[in-house]
Coordinates of C-alpha atoms in Angstrom, one line a residue:
M172 CA 0.0 0.0 0.0
R173 CA 2.8 2.4 0.9
Y174 CA 4.5 1.8 -2.5
A175 CA 1.3 2.5 -4.3
A176 CA 1.0 5.8 -2.3
L177 CA 4.6 6.7 -3.2
L178 CA 3.9 5.9 -6.9
L179 CA 0.8 8.1 -6.8
L180 CA 2.7 10.9 -5.2
A181 CA 5.5 10.6 -7.8
L182 CA 3.0 10.8 -10.6
A183 CA 1.3 13.8 -9.0
L184 CA 4.6 15.6 -8.7
L185 CA 5.8 14.7 -12.2
S186 CA 2.5 15.5 -13.9
P187 CA 3.4 19.3 -14.4
L188 CA 6.4 18.2 -16.4
V189 CA 4.2 16.2 -18.7
N190 CA 1.3 17.8 -20.5
P191 CA -1.7 15.9 -19.0
A192 CA -3.7 16.9 -22.1
T193 CA -1.4 14.8 -24.3
V194 CA -3.3 11.6 -24.9
A195 CA -2.8 8.7 -27.1
A196 CA -4.5 8.4 -30.4
A197 CA -7.8 6.5 -30.6
P198 CA -7.7 2.9 -31.9
Q199 CA -7.8 2.5 -35.7
A200 CA -11.2 2.4 -37.4
Q201 CA -12.6 4.5 -34.6
G202 CA -13.5 8.1 -35.3
E203 CA -12.6 10.9 -32.8
S204 CA -16.3 11.3 -32.0
N205 CA -16.4 7.6 -30.8
V206 CA -13.6 7.9 -28.3
C207 CA -15.9 9.2 -25.6
V208 CA -18.5 6.6 -26.4
I209 CA -16.0 3.8 -26.0
A210 CA -14.9 5.2 -22.6
V211 CA -18.5 5.6 -21.4
Q212 CA -19.6 2.2 -22.6
A213 CA -16.6 0.6 -20.9
A214 CA -17.5 2.3 -17.6
L215 CA -21.1 1.2 -17.9
T216 CA -20.0 -2.4 -18.1
K217 CA -18.6 -2.1 -14.6
I218 CA -21.8 -1.0 -12.9
E219 CA -22.0 -2.9 -9.5
A220 CA -18.3 -3.6 -9.6
P221 CA -16.8 -3.4 -6.0
Y222 CA -15.2 -0.3 -4.7
V223 CA -11.7 -0.8 -3.4
W224 CA -9.5 2.2 -2.5
G225 CA -6.5 2.4 -4.9
A226 CA -7.9 -0.2 -7.3
K227 CA -7.6 0.7 -11.0
G228 CA -9.5 -2.2 -12.5
P229 CA -10.4 -4.3 -14.3
S230 CA -12.6 -6.0 -11.6
S231 CA -12.6 -3.4 -8.8
F232 CA -12.1 0.4 -8.8
D233 CA -11.9 3.5 -6.8
C234 CA -13.3 6.8 -8.2
S235 CA -10.3 7.8 -10.3
G236 CA -9.5 4.2 -11.1
L237 CA -12.9 3.8 -12.9
T238 CA -12.4 7.0 -15.1
Y239 CA -8.7 6.0 -15.7
W240 CA -9.6 2.5 -16.8
A241 CA -12.6 3.6 -18.9
Y242 CA -10.5 6.0 -21.0
Q243 CA -7.7 3.4 -21.2
Q244 CA -10.1 1.3 -23.2
A245 CA -10.4 4.1 -25.7
G246 CA -6.6 4.5 -25.9
I247 CA -6.4 7.7 -23.9
D248 CA -4.3 8.2 -20.7
I249 CA -5.9 10.8 -18.4
G250 CA -3.7 9.9 -15.3
L251 CA -4.0 7.5 -12.4
S252 CA -5.3 9.7 -9.7
T253 CA -7.8 12.6 -9.3
Y254 CA -4.7 14.9 -8.8
D255 CA -3.6 14.0 -12.3
Q256 CA -7.0 14.0 -13.9
Q257 CA -7.9 17.5 -12.5
G258 CA -5.5 19.0 -15.0
T259 CA -6.3 16.8 -18.1
G260 CA -8.1 18.2 -21.1
T261 CA -9.8 21.6 -20.9
P262 CA -12.1 23.1 -18.2
I263 CA -15.8 23.5 -19.2
A264 CA -18.4 25.8 -17.6
C265 CA -21.0 23.1 -17.0
T266 CA -22.4 22.7 -13.5
L267 CA -25.0 20.5 -11.8
A268 CA -27.6 23.1 -12.6
D269 CA -27.1 22.2 -16.3
L270 CA -28.3 18.6 -15.7
A271 CA -31.8 18.1 -17.2
G272 CA -32.0 14.4 -17.9
S273 CA -32.1 13.5 -21.5
A274 CA -32.5 17.2 -22.4
T275 CA -29.0 18.0 -21.0
I276 CA -27.0 20.0 -23.5
C277 CA -23.9 21.5 -21.8
W278 CA -22.5 18.1 -20.6
Q279 CA -21.2 15.7 -23.2
P280 CA -20.5 11.9 -22.7
G281 CA -17.0 11.5 -21.4
D282 CA -16.8 14.7 -19.4
L283 CA -15.4 14.5 -15.9
I284 CA -17.0 16.0 -12.8
F285 CA -14.8 16.8 -9.7
L286 CA -15.7 17.2 -6.1
R287 CA -13.3 18.7 -3.6
Y288 CA -13.4 18.3 0.1
P289 CA -10.8 19.0 2.9
G290 CA -8.5 16.0 2.7
G291 CA -9.3 14.6 -0.7
Q292 CA -11.2 14.7 -4.0
H293 CA -13.7 12.7 -6.0
V294 CA -14.3 12.2 -9.7
A295 CA -17.0 10.6 -11.9
L296 CA -17.6 10.2 -15.7
Y297 CA -20.7 11.7 -17.4
A298 CA -22.5 8.9 -19.2
G299 CA -25.4 10.9 -20.8
S300 CA -29.1 11.7 -19.9
G301 CA -27.9 13.5 -16.8
L302 CA -26.3 10.4 -15.2
F303 CA -22.7 9.7 -14.2
A304 CA -20.7 6.4 -14.0
D305 CA -19.4 6.7 -10.5
A306 CA -17.3 4.5 -8.2
Y307 CA -19.3 5.9 -5.4
H308 CA -18.6 4.1 -2.1
P309 CA -17.5 0.7 -0.7
T310 CA -21.1 0.0 0.3
T311 CA -22.4 0.7 -3.2
G312 CA -19.6 -0.1 -5.6
V313 CA -19.8 1.4 -9.1
I314 CA -23.2 3.0 -9.7
L315 CA -25.0 4.9 -12.4
H316 CA -25.5 8.1 -10.4
D317 CA -28.0 11.0 -10.8
P318 CA -26.3 13.8 -8.8
S319 CA -28.8 16.5 -9.7
S320 CA -30.5 15.9 -6.3
D321 CA -27.5 14.8 -4.4
S322 CA -26.9 17.4 -1.6
Y323 CA -23.3 16.2 -1.1
Y324 CA -22.5 16.8 -4.8
Q325 CA -24.2 20.2 -4.6
A326 CA -22.2 21.2 -1.6
H327 CA -18.8 20.0 -2.8
F328 CA -18.9 20.5 -6.6
W329 CA -15.6 21.9 -7.8
Q330 CA -15.1 21.8 -11.5
A331 CA -15.8 20.0 -14.8
R332 CA -13.3 19.0 -17.5
R333 CA -13.4 17.6 -21.0
P334 CA -10.5 15.2 -21.7
T335 CA -11.2 15.2 -25.4
S336 CA -13.7 16.8 -27.7
C337 CA -16.5 14.4 -28.7
A338 CA -19.1 16.8 -30.1
G339 CA -22.2 15.0 -31.2
A340 CA -21.5 11.8 -29.3
T341 CA -24.6 10.3 -27.7
V342 CA -25.0 7.4 -25.2
N343 CA -28.1 5.9 -23.6
P344 CA -26.8 4.9 -20.2
G345 CA -30.1 3.3 -18.9
T346 CA -31.8 3.9 -15.5
P347 CA -29.8 5.2 -12.5
S348 CA -28.8 3.0 -9.6
T349 CA -30.5 3.2 -6.3
R350 CA -28.6 4.4 -3.2
S351 CA -29.5 5.1 0.4
A352 CA -30.7 8.6 1.1
G353 CA -28.1 10.9 2.6
S354 CA -25.1 8.7 1.5
S355 CA -22.0 10.4 0.3
P356 CA -19.2 9.3 -2.1
S357 CA -15.9 8.1 -0.9
I358 CA -13.3 10.9 -1.0
E359 CA -10.0 9.8 -2.5
A360 CA -7.9 10.6 0.5
I361 CA -4.2 10.2 1.0
A362 CA -3.2 6.7 2.2
D363 CA -1.0 6.2 5.3
I364 CA 2.7 5.5 4.7
L365 CA 3.0 3.4 7.8
P366 CA 0.5 0.7 8.7
P367 CA -0.3 0.2 12.4
I368 CA 1.7 -2.6 14.1
A369 CA 0.5 -5.5 16.2
L370 CA 2.7 -7.0 18.9
Q371 CA 1.6 -10.6 19.7
L372 CA 3.2 -13.3 21.7
P373 CA 3.6 -16.6 19.9
W374 CA 1.5 -18.4 22.6
A375 CA -1.8 -17.7 24.3
C376 CA -4.4 -19.5 26.2
G377 CA -7.7 -20.3 24.6
T378 CA -8.7 -19.1 21.1
C379 CA -6.3 -16.5 19.9
A380 CA -5.4 -14.5 16.9
T381 CA -3.9 -16.0 13.8
G382 CA -0.2 -16.9 14.3
Q383 CA -0.5 -17.7 18.0
A384 CA -0.3 -21.3 19.3
D385 CA -3.1 -22.2 21.7
L386 CA -1.7 -23.5 25.1
A387 CA -4.2 -26.1 26.1
A388 CA -4.2 -28.4 29.1
L389 CA -2.2 -31.7 28.8
P390 CA -4.2 -34.9 28.5
F391 CA -3.9 -37.3 31.4
P392 CA -1.9 -40.5 30.6
D393 CA -3.7 -43.7 29.9
W394 CA -4.0 -46.0 33.0
S395 CA -1.3 -48.6 33.3
V396 CA 0.3 -50.8 36.0
S397 CA 3.6 -49.0 35.4
L398 CA 5.4 -47.6 38.5
L399 CA 5.7 -44.2 36.7
Y400 CA 2.0 -43.9 36.1
P401 CA 1.2 -42.2 39.4
F402 CA 4.1 -39.7 38.9
Q403 CA 3.0 -39.0 35.3
W404 CA -0.6 -38.5 36.3
F405 CA 0.5 -36.2 39.2
G406 CA 2.8 -34.2 36.9
V407 CA 0.0 -33.6 34.4
W408 CA -2.4 -32.7 37.2
L409 CA 0.2 -30.3 38.7
Y410 CA 0.8 -28.7 35.3
N411 CA -2.9 -28.3 34.4
S412 CA -3.9 -27.2 37.9
L413 CA -1.0 -25.0 38.9
F414 CA 1.5 -24.2 36.2
L415 CA -0.8 -23.7 33.2
P416 CA -3.0 -21.1 34.9
L417 CA 0.2 -19.4 36.1
I418 CA 1.6 -19.4 32.6
C419 CA -1.6 -18.2 31.1
W420 CA -1.8 -15.4 33.7
M421 CA 1.8 -14.4 32.9
L422 CA 1.1 -14.6 29.1
A423 CA -2.0 -12.4 29.5
I424 CA -0.1 -9.8 31.5
A425 CA 2.7 -9.9 28.8
Q426 CA 0.2 -9.6 26.0
A427 CA -1.6 -6.7 27.7
L428 CA 1.8 -4.9 28.1
L429 CA 2.6 -5.6 24.4
N430 CA -0.9 -4.3 23.4
A431 CA -0.4 -1.2 25.5
L432 CA 3.1 -0.7 23.9
A433 CA 1.6 -1.2 20.4
Y434 CA -1.2 1.1 21.1
A435 CA 1.2 3.8 22.3
F436 CA 3.5 3.2 19.3
N437 CA 0.6 3.3 16.9
G438 CA -1.0 6.3 18.5
V439 CA 2.2 8.4 18.7
L440 CA 4.9 7.3 16.4
V441 CA 2.9 5.7 13.5
A442 CA 0.1 8.3 13.7
G443 CA 2.7 11.1 13.9
V444 CA 4.6 9.8 10.8
N445 CA 1.3 9.3 8.9
L446 CA 0.2 12.8 9.9
F447 CA 3.4 14.5 8.8
W448 CA 3.4 12.3 5.6
R449 CA -0.2 13.4 4.8
L450 CA 0.6 17.1 5.6
G451 CA 3.7 16.9 3.4
V452 CA 1.8 15.3 0.5
L453 CA -1.0 18.0 0.9
A454 CA 1.7 20.7 1.0
L455 CA 3.3 19.3 -2.2
L456 CA -0.1 19.0 -3.9
W457 CA -0.9 22.6 -2.8
L458 CA 2.5 23.8 -4.2
R459 CA 1.7 21.9 -7.4
D460 CA -1.7 23.5 -7.7
M461 CA -0.1 26.9 -6.9
F462 CA 2.5 26.3 -9.6
L463 CA -0.1 25.3 -12.1
A464 CA -2.2 28.3 -11.2
S465 CA 0.8 30.6 -11.4
W466 CA 1.8 29.1 -14.7
S467 CA -1.7 29.6 -16.0
F468 CA -1.5 33.2 -14.8
V469 CA 1.9 33.7 -16.5
G470 CA 0.4 32.2 -19.7
W471 CA -2.6 34.5 -19.4
L472 CA -0.3 37.5 -18.7
R473 CA 1.9 36.6 -21.7
L474 CA -1.1 36.4 -24.0
M475 CA -2.4 39.7 -22.7
L476 CA 0.9 41.4 -23.2
W477 CA 1.3 39.9 -26.6
S478 CA -2.2 41.1 -27.5
M479 CA -1.4 44.6 -26.2
Y480 CA 1.8 44.6 -28.2
G481 CA -0.2 43.6 -31.3
A482 CA -2.7 46.3 -30.6
M483 CA 0.1 48.8 -30.2
L484 CA 1.6 47.7 -33.5
K485 CA -1.8 48.0 -35.2
L486 CA -2.2 51.5 -33.6
G487 CA 1.2 52.5 -34.8
D488 CA 0.2 51.3 -38.3
D489 CA -3.0 53.2 -38.1
L490 CA -1.1 56.4 -37.0
A491 CA 1.4 55.9 -39.8
Q492 CA -1.5 55.6 -42.3
F493 CA -3.1 58.7 -40.8
A494 CA 0.2 60.6 -41.0
M495 CA 0.5 59.5 -44.7
L496 CA -3.1 60.6 -45.3
T497 CA -2.4 64.0 -43.6
D498 CA 0.7 64.5 -45.7
A499 CA -1.2 63.7 -48.8
V500 CA -3.9 66.1 -47.9
A501 CA -1.3 68.8 -47.1
V502 CA 0.3 68.2 -50.5
L503 CA -3.0 68.5 -52.2
V504 CA -3.9 71.7 -50.3
N505 CA -0.5 73.2 -51.0
Q506 CA -0.9 72.3 -54.6
F507 CA -4.3 73.8 -54.7
F508 CA -3.3 77.1 -53.1
S509 CA -0.2 77.2 -55.3
D510 CA -2.3 76.7 -58.4
L511 CA -4.8 79.2 -57.1
G512 CA -2.0 81.7 -56.5
L513 CA -0.6 81.1 -60.0
L514 CA -4.1 81.7 -61.4
V515 CA -4.4 85.0 -59.4
V516 CA -0.9 86.1 -60.6
N517 CA -1.8 85.2 -64.2
I518 CA -5.1 87.2 -63.9
A519 CA -3.2 90.1 -62.4
Q520 CA -0.7 90.0 -65.2
V521 CA -3.5 90.1 -67.7
L522 CA -5.1 93.0 -65.9
W523 CA -1.8 94.9 -65.7
Y524 CA -1.3 94.2 -69.3
F525 CA -4.6 95.9 -70.2
V526 CA -3.7 98.9 -68.0
G527 CA -0.3 99.2 -69.7
L528 CA -1.7 98.8 -73.1
F529 CA -4.2 101.6 -72.7
M530 CA -1.7 103.8 -70.9
T531 CA 1.0 103.4 -73.6
L532 CA 0.1 101.8 -76.8
I533 CA -3.2 103.5 -77.6
P534 CA -2.3 107.0 -76.4
G535 CA 1.1 106.8 -78.0
T536 CA -0.3 105.6 -81.3
V537 CA -3.0 108.3 -81.5
T538 CA -0.4 110.9 -80.5
A539 CA 2.0 109.7 -83.1
V540 CA -0.7 109.9 -85.8
F541 CA -1.6 113.5 -85.0
S542 CA 1.9 114.6 -83.9
P543 CA 5.0 112.9 -85.1
T544 CA 6.9 114.4 -82.2
T545 CA 6.8 112.4 -79.0
P546 CA 5.0 114.4 -76.4
P547 CA 6.9 115.1 -73.2
E548 CA 4.2 113.5 -71.0
L549 CA 4.7 110.2 -72.8
T550 CA 8.5 110.5 -72.4
S551 CA 8.1 111.2 -68.7
I552 CA 5.7 108.2 -68.3
Q553 CA 8.1 105.9 -70.2
T554 CA 11.0 107.0 -68.0
F555 CA 8.9 106.4 -64.8
F556 CA 9.9 103.2 -63.2
I557 CA 6.4 102.0 -62.6
F558 CA 5.6 102.2 -66.2
Q559 CA 8.9 100.5 -67.1
W560 CA 8.1 97.7 -64.6
I561 CA 4.6 97.3 -66.1
I562 CA 6.2 97.0 -69.6
D563 CA 8.7 94.3 -68.3
F564 CA 5.9 92.5 -66.5
L565 CA 3.8 92.4 -69.7
R566 CA 6.8 91.3 -71.7
A567 CA 7.3 88.4 -69.3
F568 CA 3.6 87.6 -69.6
A569 CA 4.0 87.6 -73.5
D570 CA 7.0 85.2 -73.2
S571 CA 5.1 82.8 -71.0
K572 CA 2.8 80.0 -72.0
L573 CA 0.0 82.5 -72.2
G574 CA 1.8 84.4 -75.1
W575 CA -0.9 83.4 -77.5
V576 CA -3.4 85.2 -75.4
W577 CA -1.2 88.3 -75.6
V578 CA -0.8 88.0 -79.4
S579 CA -4.6 87.6 -79.8
F580 CA -5.3 90.5 -77.5
V581 CA -2.8 92.8 -79.3
G582 CA -4.4 91.7 -82.6
I583 CA -7.8 92.6 -81.3
V584 CA -6.6 95.9 -80.0
Y585 CA -4.9 96.8 -83.3
L586 CA -8.1 95.8 -85.1
R587 CA -10.2 97.8 -82.8
F588 CA -7.7 100.7 -83.2
I589 CA -7.8 100.5 -87.0
L590 CA -11.6 100.6 -86.9
W591 CA -11.5 103.5 -84.6
L592 CA -8.9 105.3 -86.7
L593 CA -11.0 104.8 -89.9
D594 CA -14.0 106.2 -88.1
E595 CA -12.1 109.3 -87.0
L596 CA -10.6 109.8 -90.4
S597 CA -14.0 109.6 -92.0
T598 CA -15.3 112.1 -89.5
L599 CA -12.5 114.5 -90.3
N600 CA -13.0 114.1 -94.0
Q601 CA -16.6 115.1 -93.7

C-alpha cells in the first residue's frame, strides 16, 4: 500500500512536467467522436463492480480508477489519480444546474466532474441523460448516479473538465442505480505511509489471533500398571492445575503490556509519521496547484501582453497611415493654393497688361498719328519706373505659356484701333 501511495505521489509531482492533455490516439477504425462513447460504454460495463481504495480495474475500482480504466479502453491516458485528472483536457463551464436528464445540452458523454473536500477529491464520468458512472462508495460499488438531487454533490462540486472533444456523441446509459438517502461518495484521501503494528506473543491460552499457538491443558496419561504412572498423572495434574493457569496469567499480562506498547506506538509514532506524511503530501499538492495556477496566470499575462503589443503595433500602423493621409492632404492643399496663387498672378498679369496697353500703346499711337513728335508726357511716363516695370511685366507675360493670349489680345486691340482710326478719319474728311 505504501509503495502505491509513493507511486501516486511521484505521478502527481511529475505531472506538471508532462502535459496531461497529451493523450494517445484512438484505436484505428474509430473516429474521434467515438472515443468518448468507447470510454462511457466501458465504464457502464462495470456498474455494480466493487469499490476498493486504490484499485484501477479491471474488476474493482476507486473513483479515479474507474475513469482512468474507462479512458484506457479508448486508448487515452488521463492519469491514475484525481490529482492527475484534475489537469487533463480543458475546463468547461458546465455545473450541476445544467443537468436536465435526456435534455442535458452542456454536458457531453465522457466529461469528468470533480468534487473537492478537505483532505481529498472525487471524480466521476458523465454517461449521458444527466447520469454519471461513479465508483461511489465501498457499500455501493460502481453505480449509475444521478447527482442532480445529491446534496453532497451540490455542496462540494468543484469543476468539470473535457479530456477530449467528442461533439455530437450520444449514449443511452439506462436507468440510474438506487442508493441510500443521505449517503456520500468516498473521497479519494491520501493513504497512510506506515500501517499500524500489532505486537503478539507466539503463545496464548484459549482461542487467539492468527499466528499464535493455543496453550491447552495436557491430557492425562492412559492408565497402566507402570510404576511411573502415578508420577505421570500427578505431573499432568500439577501442570494443568497450577503451572498452566500461572503461565496463562503471565502470558495475559505480557500480551496486555505488548498491546499497550503497540497502542502507544501506533497512537504516537505511527500516527505522527502518517500525519506528517499526509501534511507533506498535501503541501506538495498545494504547491503543485499553486505552480499550475501561477503558470496559467503567467500564460494569461503573456497572452495579454502579446495582445497589447499587437494592438500597439496596429495602432502604430493606423497612426502611420493617418500621417501619410495627412501628408497627402497637405500636399493637395498646398498644390491647390499654389495653383490658385498662380491663377491669381496670371489674372493680375492680364489686368496689368490691359492697363499698360491703354496707358502706352493706344495714347502713343494716337499721338503719333496727330503729332509725329513724341509728347513730353509720354516720355516722362516711359521713364517712370512703374511704367517700365509694367512693360517688363507684360513682356514676361507675353513670353510665358499665355503668349498666344497676348498676341490675340494685341491683334484685337490693333483691329479695334484701326476701326476707330478709320472712323475718326472719315469724320475729319466730312
